[in-house]
PDB file of C-alpha atoms and ligand atoms in Angstrom:
ATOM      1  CA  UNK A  12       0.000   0.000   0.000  1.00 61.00           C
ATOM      2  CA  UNK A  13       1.327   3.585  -1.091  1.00 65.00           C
ATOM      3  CA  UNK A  14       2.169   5.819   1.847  1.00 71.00           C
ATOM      4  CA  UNK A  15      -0.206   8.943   2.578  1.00 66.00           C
ATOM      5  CA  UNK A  16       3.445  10.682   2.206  1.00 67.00           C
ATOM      6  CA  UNK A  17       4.090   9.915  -0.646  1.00 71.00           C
ATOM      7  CA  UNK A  18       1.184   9.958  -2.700  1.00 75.00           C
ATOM      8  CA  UNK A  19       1.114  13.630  -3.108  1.00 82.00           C
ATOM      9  CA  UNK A  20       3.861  14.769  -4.516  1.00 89.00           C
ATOM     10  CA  UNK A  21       5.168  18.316  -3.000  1.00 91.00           C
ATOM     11  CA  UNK A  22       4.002  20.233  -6.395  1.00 92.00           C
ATOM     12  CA  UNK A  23       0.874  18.950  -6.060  1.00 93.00           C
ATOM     13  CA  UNK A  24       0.331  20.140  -2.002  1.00 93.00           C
ATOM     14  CA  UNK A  25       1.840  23.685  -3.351  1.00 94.00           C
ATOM     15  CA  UNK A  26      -0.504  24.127  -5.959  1.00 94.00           C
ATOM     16  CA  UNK A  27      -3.552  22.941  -3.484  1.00 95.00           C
ATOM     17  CA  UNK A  28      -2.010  25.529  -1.214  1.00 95.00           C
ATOM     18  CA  UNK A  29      -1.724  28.296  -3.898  1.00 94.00           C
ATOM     19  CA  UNK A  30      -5.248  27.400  -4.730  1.00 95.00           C
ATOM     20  CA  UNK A  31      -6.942  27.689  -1.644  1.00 96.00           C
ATOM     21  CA  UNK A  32      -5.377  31.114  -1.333  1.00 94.00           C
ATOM     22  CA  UNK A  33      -6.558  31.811  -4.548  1.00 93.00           C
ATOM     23  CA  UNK A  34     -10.409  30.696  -3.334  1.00 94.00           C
ATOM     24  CA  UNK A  35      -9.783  33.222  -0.140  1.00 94.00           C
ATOM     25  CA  UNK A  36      -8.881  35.896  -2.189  1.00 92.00           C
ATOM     26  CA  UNK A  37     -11.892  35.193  -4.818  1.00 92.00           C
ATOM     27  CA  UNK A  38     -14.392  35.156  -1.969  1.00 93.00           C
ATOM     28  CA  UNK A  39     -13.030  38.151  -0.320  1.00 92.00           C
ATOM     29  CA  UNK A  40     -13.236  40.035  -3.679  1.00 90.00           C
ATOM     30  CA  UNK A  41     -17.072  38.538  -4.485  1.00 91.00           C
ATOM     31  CA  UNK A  42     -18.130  39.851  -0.800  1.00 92.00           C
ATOM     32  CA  UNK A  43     -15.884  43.375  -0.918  1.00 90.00           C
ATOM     33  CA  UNK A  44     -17.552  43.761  -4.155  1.00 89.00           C
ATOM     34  CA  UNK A  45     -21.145  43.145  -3.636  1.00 88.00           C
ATOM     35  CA  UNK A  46     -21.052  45.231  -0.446  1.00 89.00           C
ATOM     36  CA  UNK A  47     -19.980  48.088  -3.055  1.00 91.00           C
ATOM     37  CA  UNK A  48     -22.129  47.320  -6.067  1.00 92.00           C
ATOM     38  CA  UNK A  49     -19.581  46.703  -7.753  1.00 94.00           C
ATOM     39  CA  UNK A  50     -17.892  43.336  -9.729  1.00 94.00           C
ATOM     40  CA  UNK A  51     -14.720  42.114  -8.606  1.00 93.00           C
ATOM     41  CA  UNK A  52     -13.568  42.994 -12.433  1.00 95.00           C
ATOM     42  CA  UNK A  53     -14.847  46.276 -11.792  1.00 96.00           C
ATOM     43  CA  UNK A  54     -12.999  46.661  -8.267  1.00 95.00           C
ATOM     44  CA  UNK A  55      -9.347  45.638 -10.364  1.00 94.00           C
ATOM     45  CA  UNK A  56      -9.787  48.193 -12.819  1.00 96.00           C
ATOM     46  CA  UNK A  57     -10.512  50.943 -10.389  1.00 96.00           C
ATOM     47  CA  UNK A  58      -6.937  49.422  -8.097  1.00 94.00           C
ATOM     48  CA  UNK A  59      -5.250  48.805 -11.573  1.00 94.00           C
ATOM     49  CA  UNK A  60      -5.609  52.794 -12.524  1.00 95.00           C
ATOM     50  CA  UNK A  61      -5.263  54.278  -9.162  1.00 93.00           C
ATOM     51  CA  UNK A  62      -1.875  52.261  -9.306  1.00 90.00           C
ATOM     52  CA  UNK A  63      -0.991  53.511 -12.882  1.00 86.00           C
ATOM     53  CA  UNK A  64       0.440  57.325 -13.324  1.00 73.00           C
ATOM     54  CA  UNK A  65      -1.645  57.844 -16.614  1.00 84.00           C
ATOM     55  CA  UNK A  66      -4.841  56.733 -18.141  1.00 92.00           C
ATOM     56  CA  UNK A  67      -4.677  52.993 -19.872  1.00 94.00           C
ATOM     57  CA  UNK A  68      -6.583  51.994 -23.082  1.00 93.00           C
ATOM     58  CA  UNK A  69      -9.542  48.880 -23.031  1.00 93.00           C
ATOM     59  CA  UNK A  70      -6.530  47.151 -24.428  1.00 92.00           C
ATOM     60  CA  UNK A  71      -4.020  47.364 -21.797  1.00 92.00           C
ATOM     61  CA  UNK A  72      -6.975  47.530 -19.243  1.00 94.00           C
ATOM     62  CA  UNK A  73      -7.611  43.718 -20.521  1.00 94.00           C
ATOM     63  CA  UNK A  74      -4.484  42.741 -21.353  1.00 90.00           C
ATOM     64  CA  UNK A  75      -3.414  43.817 -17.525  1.00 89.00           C
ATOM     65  CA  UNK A  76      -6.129  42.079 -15.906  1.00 91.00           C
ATOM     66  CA  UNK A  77      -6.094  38.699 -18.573  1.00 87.00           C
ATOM     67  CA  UNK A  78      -9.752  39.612 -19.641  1.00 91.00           C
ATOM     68  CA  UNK A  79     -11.205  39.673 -22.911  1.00 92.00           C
ATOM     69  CA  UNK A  80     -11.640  43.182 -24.467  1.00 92.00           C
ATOM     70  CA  UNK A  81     -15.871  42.797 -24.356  1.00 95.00           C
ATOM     71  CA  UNK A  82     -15.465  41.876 -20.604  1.00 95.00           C
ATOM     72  CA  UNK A  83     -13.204  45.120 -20.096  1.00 95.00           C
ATOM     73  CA  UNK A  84     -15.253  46.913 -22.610  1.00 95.00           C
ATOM     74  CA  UNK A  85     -18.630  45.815 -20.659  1.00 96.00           C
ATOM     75  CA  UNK A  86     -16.752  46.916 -17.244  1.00 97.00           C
ATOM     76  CA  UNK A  87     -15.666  50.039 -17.841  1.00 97.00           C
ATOM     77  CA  UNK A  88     -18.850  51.629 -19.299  1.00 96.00           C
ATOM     78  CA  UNK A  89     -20.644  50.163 -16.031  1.00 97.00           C
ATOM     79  CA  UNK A  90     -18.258  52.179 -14.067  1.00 97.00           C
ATOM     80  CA  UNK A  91     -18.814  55.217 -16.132  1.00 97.00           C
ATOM     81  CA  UNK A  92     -22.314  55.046 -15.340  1.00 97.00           C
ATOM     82  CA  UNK A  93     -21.499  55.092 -11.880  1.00 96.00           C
ATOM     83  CA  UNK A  94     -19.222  58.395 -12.674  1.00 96.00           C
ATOM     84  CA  UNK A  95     -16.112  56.559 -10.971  1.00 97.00           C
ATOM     85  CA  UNK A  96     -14.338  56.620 -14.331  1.00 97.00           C
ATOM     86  CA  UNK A  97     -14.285  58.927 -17.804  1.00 96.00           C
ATOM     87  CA  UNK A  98     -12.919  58.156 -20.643  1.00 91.00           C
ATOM     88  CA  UNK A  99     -10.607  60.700 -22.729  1.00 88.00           C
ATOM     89  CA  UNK A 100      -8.350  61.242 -25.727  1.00 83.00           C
ATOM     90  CA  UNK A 101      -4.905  59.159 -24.915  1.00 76.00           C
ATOM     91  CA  UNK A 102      -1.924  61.146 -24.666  1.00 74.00           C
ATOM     92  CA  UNK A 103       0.084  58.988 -26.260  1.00 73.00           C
ATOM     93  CA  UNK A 104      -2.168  58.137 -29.681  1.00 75.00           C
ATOM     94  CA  UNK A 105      -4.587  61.063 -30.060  1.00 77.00           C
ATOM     95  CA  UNK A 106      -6.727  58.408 -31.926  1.00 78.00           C
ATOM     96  CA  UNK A 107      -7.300  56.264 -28.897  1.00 83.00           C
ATOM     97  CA  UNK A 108      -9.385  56.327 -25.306  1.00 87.00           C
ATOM     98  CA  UNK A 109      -7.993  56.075 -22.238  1.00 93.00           C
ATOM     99  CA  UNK A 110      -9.622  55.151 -19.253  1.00 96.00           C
ATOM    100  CA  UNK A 111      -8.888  57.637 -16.129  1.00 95.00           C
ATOM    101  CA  UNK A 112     -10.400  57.868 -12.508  1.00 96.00           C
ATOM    102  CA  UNK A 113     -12.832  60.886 -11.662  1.00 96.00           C
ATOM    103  CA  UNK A 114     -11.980  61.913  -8.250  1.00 95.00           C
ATOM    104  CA  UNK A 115     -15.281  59.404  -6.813  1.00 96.00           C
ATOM    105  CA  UNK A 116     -13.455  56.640  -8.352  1.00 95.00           C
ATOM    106  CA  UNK A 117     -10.222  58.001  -6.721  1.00 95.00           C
ATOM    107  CA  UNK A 118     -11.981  57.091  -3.122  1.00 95.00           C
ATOM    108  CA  UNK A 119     -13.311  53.728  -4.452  1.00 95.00           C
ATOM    109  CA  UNK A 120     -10.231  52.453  -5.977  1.00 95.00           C
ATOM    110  CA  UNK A 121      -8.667  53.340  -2.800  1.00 93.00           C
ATOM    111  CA  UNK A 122     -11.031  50.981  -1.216  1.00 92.00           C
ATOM    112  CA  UNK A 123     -10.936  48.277  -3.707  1.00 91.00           C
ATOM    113  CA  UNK A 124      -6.943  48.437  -3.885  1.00 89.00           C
ATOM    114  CA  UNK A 125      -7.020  47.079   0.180  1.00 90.00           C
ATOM    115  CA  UNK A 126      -9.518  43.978  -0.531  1.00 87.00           C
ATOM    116  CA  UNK A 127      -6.355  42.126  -0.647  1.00 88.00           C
ATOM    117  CA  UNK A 128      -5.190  43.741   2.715  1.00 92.00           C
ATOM    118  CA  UNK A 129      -5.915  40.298   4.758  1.00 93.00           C
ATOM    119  CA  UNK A 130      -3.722  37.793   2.878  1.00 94.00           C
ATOM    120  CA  UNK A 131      -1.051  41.366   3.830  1.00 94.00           C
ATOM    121  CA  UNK A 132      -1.403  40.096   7.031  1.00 95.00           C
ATOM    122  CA  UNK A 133      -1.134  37.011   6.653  1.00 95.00           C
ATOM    123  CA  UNK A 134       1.966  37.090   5.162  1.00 95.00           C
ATOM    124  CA  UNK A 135       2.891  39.336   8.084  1.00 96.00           C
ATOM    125  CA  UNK A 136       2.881  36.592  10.057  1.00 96.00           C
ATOM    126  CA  UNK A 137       6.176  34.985   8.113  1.00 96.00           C
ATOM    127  CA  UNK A 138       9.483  36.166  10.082  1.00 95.00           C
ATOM    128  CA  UNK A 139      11.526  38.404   7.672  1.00 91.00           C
ATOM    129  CA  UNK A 140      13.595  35.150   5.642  1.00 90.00           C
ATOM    130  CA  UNK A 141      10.795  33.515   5.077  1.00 93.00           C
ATOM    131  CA  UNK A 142       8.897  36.143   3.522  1.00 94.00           C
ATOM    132  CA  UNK A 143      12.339  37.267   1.600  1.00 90.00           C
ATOM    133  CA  UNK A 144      12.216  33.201   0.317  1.00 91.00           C
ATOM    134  CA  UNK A 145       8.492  33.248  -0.241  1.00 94.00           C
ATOM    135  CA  UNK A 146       9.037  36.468  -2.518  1.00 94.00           C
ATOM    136  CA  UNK A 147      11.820  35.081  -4.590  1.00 92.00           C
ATOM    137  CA  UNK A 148       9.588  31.834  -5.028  1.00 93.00           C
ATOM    138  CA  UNK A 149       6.771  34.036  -6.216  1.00 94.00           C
ATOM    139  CA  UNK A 150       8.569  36.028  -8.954  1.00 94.00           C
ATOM    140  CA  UNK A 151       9.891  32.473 -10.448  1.00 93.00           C
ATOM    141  CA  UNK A 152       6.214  30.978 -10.013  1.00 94.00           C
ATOM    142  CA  UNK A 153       4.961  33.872 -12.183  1.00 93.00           C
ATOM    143  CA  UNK A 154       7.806  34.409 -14.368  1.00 92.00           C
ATOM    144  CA  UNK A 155       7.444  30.447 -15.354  1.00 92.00           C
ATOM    145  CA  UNK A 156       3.895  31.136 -15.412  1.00 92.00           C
ATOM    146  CA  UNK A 157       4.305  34.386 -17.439  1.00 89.00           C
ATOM    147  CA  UNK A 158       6.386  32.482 -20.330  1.00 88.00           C
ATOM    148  CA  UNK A 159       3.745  29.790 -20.316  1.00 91.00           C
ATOM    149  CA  UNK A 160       1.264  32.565 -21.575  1.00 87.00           C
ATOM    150  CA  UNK A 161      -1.138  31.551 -18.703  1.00 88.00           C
ATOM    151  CA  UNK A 162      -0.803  34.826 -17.306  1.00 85.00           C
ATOM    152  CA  UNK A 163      -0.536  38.587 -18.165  1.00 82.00           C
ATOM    153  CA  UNK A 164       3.056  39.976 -18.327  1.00 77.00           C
ATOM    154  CA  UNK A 165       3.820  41.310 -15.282  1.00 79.00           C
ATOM    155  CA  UNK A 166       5.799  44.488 -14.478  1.00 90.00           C
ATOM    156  CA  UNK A 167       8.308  42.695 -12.083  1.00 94.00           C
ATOM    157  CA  UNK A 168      11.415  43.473 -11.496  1.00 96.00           C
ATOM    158  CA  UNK A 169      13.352  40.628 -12.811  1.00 94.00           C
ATOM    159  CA  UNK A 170      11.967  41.576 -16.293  1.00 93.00           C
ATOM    160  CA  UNK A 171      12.834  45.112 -16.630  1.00 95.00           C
ATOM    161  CA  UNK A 172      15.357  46.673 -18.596  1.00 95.00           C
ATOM    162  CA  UNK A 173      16.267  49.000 -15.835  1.00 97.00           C
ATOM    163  CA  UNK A 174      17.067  45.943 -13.166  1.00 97.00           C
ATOM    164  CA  UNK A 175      20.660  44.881 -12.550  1.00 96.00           C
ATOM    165  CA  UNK A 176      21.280  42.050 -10.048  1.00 95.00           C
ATOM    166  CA  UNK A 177      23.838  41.809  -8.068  1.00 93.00           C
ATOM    167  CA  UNK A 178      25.735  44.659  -8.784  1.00 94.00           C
ATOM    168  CA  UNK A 179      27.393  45.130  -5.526  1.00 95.00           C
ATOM    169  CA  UNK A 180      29.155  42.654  -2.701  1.00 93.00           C
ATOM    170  CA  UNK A 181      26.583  44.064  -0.056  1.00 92.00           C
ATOM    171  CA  UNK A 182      24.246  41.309   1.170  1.00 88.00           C
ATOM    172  CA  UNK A 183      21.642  43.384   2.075  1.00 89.00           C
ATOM    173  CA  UNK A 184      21.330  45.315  -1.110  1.00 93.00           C
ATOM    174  CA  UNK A 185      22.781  43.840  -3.836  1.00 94.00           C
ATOM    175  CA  UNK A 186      20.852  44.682  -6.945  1.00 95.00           C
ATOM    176  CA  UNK A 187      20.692  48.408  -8.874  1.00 97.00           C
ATOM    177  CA  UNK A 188      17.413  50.042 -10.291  1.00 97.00           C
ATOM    178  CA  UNK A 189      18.821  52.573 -13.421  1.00 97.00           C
ATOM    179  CA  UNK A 190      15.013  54.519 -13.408  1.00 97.00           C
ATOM    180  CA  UNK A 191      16.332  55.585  -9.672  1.00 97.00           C
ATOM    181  CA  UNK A 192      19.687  55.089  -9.970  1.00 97.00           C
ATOM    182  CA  UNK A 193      19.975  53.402  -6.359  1.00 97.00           C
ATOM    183  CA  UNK A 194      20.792  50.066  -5.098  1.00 97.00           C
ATOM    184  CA  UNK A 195      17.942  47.708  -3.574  1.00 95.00           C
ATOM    185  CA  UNK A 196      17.713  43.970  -1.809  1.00 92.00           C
ATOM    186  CA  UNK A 197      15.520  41.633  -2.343  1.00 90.00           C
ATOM    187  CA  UNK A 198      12.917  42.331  -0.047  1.00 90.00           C
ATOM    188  CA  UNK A 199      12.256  45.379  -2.592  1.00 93.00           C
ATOM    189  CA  UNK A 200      12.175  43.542  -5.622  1.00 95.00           C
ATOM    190  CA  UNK A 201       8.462  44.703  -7.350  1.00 95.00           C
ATOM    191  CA  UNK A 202       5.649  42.446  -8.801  1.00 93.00           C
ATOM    192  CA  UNK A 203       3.937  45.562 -10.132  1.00 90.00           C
ATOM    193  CA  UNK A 204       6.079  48.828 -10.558  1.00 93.00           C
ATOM    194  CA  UNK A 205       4.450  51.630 -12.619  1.00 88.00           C
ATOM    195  CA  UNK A 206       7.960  52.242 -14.416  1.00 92.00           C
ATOM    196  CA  UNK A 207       9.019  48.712 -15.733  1.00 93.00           C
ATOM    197  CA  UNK A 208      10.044  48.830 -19.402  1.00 94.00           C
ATOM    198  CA  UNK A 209      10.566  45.558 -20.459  1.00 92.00           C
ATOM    199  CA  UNK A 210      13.766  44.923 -21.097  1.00 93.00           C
ATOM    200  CA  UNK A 211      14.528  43.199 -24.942  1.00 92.00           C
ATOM    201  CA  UNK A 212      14.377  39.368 -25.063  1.00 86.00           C
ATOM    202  CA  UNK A 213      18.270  38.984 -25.126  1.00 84.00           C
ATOM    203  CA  UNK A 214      18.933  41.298 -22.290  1.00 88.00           C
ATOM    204  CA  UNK A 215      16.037  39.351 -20.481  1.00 89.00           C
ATOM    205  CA  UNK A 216      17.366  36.190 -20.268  1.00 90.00           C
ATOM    206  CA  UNK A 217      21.277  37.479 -19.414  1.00 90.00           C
ATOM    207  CA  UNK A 218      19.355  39.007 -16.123  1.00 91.00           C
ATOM    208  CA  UNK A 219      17.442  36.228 -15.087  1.00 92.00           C
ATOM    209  CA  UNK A 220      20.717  34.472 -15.637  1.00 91.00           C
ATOM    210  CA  UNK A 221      22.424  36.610 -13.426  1.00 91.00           C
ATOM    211  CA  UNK A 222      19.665  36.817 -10.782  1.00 92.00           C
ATOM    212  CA  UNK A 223      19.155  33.287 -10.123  1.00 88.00           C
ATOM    213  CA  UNK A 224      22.808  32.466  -9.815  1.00 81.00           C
ATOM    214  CA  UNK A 225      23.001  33.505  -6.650  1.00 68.00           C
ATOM    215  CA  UNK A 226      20.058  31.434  -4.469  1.00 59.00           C
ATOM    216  CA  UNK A 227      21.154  32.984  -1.155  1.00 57.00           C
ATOM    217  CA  UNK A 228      18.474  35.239   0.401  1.00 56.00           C
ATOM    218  CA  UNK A 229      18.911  37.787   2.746  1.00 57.00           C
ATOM    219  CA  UNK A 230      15.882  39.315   4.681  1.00 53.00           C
TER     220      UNK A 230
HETATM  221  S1  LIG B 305      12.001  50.615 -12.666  1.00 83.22           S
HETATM  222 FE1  LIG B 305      10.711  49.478 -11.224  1.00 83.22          FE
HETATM  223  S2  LIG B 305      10.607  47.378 -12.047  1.00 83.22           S
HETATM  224 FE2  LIG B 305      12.330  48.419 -13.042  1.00 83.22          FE
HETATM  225  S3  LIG B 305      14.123  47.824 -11.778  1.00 83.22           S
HETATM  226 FE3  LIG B 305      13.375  49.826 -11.053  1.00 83.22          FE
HETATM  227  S4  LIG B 305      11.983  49.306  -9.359  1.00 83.22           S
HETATM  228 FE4  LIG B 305      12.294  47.420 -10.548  1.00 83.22          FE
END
């Protein structure tokens, strides 16, 4: 008879894991939400512009939040009719729309940009290496998951053209942003930073190369 230990293989517990978090997070969302009037699609785009500088198209609204552009599309004009968003000539292509916050949906993004606050805390609950290990986990989880196409590209770190790792001896802070020309560990390293460029695929690889190499974490 097989084991109870060794019928699971550790993959398999750390996707359960990951997917009972996700379940948390979706209920949390569904309740936040409702108590609102709003979708939990709606609630992301509000959090997704507040955290943006400038106004984003439907495209990059959908492509952000892995939607389809009718589903963004169908979002954004119910939070128009709500006047907690306008739409507006893009800066960038006259031609286009662009989605911005009215100062309402300033307040309410606010509010649906902490839903997430409680799994905060629970990760508050880590001492400081294990959340600097749980971090570094996360970025390859979603970088691996990020080249599978199975979800949006995000604007981390360790895909920016801006990032160089280990640039200095010092444990604490061994990599160097360029955008803010100052040196950072890995407890900094960003999921979602508002200036990422992503940096060109040969680059790319070199500094993944050269970020992995070293596996030692410092809190
Ligand atoms: S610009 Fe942002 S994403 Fe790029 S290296 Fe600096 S902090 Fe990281």
């Amino acid at each position: 008879m097989t084991s109870p230990f060794e019928s699971d293989p550790l993959p398999a517990r750390l996707a359960a894991g990951l997917a009972k978090i996700g379940l948390a997070l979706r209920n949390r969302a569904w309740r936040e939400a409702g108590g609102r009037g709003l979708t939990p699609t709606q609630g992301q785009i509000l959090a997704l512009l507040a955290r943006r500088a400038a106004p984003l198209t439907l495209g990059e609204i959908a492509r952000e939040l892995a939607v389809t552009p009718a589903t963004a599309s169908d979002a954004v004009e119910a939070l128009r009719a709500k006047r907690l968003v306008r739409k507006g000539r893009s800066r960038q292509d006259r031609r286009t729309l662009a989605v911005a916050l009215t100062a309402r949906g300033r307040a309410e993004a606010r509010r649906a940009a902490s839903w997430a606050d409680f799994l905060a805390q629970a990760a508050g609950e880590l001492d400081a290496t294990e959340q600097a290990v749980l971090l570094r986990a996360l970025i390859k989880m979603i970088r691996a998951l990020q080249e599978r196409g199975e979800i949006p590209v995000a604007r981390m770190c360790v895909t920016c053209r801006f990032f160089r790792p280990h640039r200095y001896p010092d444990p604490l802070r061994p990599h160097h942003c360029d955008f803010v020309n100052a040196p950072f560990g890995d407890r900094q390293l960003r999921l979602d930073c508002a200036d990422h460029v992503p940096a060109p695929a040969p680059d790319a690889a070199f500094v993944w190369q050269s970020f992995i190499q070293s596996e030692e974490v410092r809190p």
